[in-house]
XYZ file of C-alpha atoms in Angstrom:
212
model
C 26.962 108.814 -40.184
C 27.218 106.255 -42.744
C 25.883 107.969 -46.033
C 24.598 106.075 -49.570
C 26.488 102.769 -49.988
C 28.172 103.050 -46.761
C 30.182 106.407 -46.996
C 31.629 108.065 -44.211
C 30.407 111.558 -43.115
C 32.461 113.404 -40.207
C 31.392 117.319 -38.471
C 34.868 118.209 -37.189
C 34.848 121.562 -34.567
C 38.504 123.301 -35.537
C 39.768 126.211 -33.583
C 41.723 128.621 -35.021
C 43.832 130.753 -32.293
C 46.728 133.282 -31.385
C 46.993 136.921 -31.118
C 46.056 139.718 -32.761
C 46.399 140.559 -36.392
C 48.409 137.101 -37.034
C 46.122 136.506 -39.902
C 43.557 133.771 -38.761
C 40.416 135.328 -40.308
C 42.909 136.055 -43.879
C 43.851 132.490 -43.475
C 40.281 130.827 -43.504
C 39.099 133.196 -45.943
C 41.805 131.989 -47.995
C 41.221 128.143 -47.389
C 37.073 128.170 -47.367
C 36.664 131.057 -50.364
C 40.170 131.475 -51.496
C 39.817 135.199 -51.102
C 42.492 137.685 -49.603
C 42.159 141.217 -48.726
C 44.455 143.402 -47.229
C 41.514 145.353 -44.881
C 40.080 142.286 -43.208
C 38.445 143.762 -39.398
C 39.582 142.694 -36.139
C 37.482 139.634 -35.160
C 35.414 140.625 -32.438
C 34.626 137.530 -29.922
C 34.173 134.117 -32.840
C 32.948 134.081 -36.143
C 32.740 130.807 -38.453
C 33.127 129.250 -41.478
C 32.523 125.832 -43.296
C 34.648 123.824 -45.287
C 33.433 121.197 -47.075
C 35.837 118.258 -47.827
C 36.541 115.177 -50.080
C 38.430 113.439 -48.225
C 38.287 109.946 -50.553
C 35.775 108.277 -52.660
C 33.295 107.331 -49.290
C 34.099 110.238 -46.737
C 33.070 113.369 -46.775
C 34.530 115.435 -43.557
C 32.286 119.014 -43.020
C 35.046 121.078 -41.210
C 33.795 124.055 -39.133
C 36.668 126.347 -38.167
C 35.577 128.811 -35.625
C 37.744 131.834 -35.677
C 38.521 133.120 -32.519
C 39.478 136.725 -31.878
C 43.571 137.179 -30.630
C 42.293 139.783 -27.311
C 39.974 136.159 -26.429
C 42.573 134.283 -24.729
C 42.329 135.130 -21.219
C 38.350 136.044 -21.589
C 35.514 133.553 -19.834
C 34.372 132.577 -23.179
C 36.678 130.691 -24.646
C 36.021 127.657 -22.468
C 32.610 128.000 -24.370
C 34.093 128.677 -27.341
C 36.664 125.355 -27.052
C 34.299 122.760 -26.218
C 33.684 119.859 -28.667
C 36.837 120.894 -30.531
C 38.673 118.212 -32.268
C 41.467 120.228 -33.720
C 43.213 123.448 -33.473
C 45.322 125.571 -35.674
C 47.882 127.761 -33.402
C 48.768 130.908 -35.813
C 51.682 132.860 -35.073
C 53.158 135.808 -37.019
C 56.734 135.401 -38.501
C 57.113 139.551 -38.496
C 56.327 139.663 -34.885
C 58.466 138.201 -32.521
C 55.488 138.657 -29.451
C 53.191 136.641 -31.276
C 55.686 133.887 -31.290
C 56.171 134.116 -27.985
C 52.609 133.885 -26.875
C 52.273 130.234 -28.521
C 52.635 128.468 -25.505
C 49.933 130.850 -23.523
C 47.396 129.846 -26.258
C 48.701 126.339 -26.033
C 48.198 125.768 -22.397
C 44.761 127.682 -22.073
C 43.609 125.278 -24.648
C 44.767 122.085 -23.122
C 43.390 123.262 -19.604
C 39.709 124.184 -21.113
C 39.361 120.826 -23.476
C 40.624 117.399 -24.378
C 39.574 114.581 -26.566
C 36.444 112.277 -25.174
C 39.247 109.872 -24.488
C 41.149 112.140 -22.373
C 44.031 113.126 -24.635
C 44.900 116.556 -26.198
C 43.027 118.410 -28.687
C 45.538 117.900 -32.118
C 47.392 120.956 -32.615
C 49.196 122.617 -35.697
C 51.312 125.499 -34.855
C 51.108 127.914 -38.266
C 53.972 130.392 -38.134
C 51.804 132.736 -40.787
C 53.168 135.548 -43.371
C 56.279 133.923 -44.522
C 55.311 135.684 -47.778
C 57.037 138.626 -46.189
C 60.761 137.217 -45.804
C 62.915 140.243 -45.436
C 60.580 141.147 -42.183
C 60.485 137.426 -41.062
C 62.206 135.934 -38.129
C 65.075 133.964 -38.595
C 64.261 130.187 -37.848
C 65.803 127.043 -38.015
C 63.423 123.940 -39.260
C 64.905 121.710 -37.177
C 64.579 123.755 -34.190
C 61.262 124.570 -34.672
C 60.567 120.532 -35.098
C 62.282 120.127 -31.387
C 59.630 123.140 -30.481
C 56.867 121.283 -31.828
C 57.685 117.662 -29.820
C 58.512 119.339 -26.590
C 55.528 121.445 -26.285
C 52.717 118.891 -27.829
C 52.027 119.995 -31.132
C 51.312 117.513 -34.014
C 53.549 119.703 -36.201
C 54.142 123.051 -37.807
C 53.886 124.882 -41.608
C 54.810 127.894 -42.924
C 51.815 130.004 -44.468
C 51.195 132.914 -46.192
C 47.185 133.648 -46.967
C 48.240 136.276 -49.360
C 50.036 133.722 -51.737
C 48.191 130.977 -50.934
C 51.448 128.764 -49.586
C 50.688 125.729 -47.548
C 47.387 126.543 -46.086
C 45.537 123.466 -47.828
C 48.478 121.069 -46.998
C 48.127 122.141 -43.198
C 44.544 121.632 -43.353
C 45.040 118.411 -44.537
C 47.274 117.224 -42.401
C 45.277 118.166 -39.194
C 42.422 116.162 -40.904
C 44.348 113.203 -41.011
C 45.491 113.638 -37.307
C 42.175 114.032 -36.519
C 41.062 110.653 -38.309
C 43.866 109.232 -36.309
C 42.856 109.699 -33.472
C 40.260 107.648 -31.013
C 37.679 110.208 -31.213
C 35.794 110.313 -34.569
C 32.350 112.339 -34.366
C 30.349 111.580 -36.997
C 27.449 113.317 -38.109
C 25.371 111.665 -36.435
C 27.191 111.878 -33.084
C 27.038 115.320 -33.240
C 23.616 117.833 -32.860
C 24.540 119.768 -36.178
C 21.433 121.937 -34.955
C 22.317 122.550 -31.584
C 26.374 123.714 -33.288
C 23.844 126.187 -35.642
C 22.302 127.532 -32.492
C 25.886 128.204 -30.981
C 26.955 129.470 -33.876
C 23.619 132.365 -33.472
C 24.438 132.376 -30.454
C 28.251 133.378 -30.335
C 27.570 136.014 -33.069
C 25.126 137.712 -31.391
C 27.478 137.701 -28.017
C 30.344 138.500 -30.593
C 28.298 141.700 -31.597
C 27.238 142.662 -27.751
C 31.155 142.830 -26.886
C 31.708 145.447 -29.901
C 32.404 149.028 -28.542
């Protein structure tokens, strides 16, 4: 929607995935509040958070990153929980070898449930989270994990840590501008920001009903 003197304003749906305890909810808390606790909860089902963004002098890009809960994967939401999704962070834990493995599970339940209006893959940053914690960390080579990226379709990969605050804004950013980049821009006004509120009710509320 073009705003006062012809400024850009963009409502970008970004999906933030993996398995349990990886970090996701300590990693938006981070970027949207810059907050970190120790104690966050398990995420039960989605929950959701606004970021509010910049970008240059005539755009301003509202990103809503819908955090969805690592036990989701394989559950018959999270084709409800994918669509209109125009970006995904894949978070993987650097302590926890399983979690690394399970990328690809994430990866390819994602590009099966939603794609871009023009028929390509959501963008995709692969986060391998907690590098704070190096004597616990996987080894890794960079250019290894660059090969990973390519071969299995993501845009590229960073190396985060919520609790010291280490390369979760230059991710963001960077999934932004693949975003931008690609053919699919929703502005605004493309996009029912009422109707996303009511989803957002609504997933709570079915977030809370699968609580036991």
């Amino acid at each position: 929607m073009a705003g006062p003197g012809g400024n850009k304003e963009y409502l970008f749906k970004v999906l933030v995935i993996g398995e349990l305890g990886v970090g996701k909810t300590s990693i938006i808390k981070r970027y949207v509040h810059q907050l970190f606790s120790q104690n966050y909860r398990a995420t039960i089902g989605v929950d959701f958070a606004l970021k509010v963004i910049n970008w240059d002098p005539t755009t301003l890009i509202r990103l809503q990153l819908w955090d969805i809960a690592g036990q989701e994967r394989f559950g018959n939401m999270t084709r409800v929980y994918y669509k209109e999704a125009v970006g995904v962070f894949i978070v993987f834990d650097l302590t926890r070898s399983s979690t690394f493995d399970a990328i690809l599970k994430w990866k390819n339940d994602l590009d099966s449930k939603v794609k871009l209006p023009n028929g390509n893959p959501v963008p995709a940053v692969l986060l391998a989270n907690k590098c704070d914690q190096k004597q616990e960390a996987m080894a890794h080579n960079h250019s290894e994990m660059d090969q990973y990226c390519k071969e299995n379709g993501f845009v590229g990969w960073f190396e985060t840590s919520a609790k010291e605050d280490e390369n979760i804004e230059e991710a963001a950013r960077f999934l932004v501008g693949n975003i931008l980049a690609s053919d699919h821009l929703p502005t605004t006004e493309d996009t029912d920001i009422d109707k996303l509120k009511l989803e957002e009710e609504t997933m709570r509320a079915e977030s809370k009903s699968q609580c036991c």
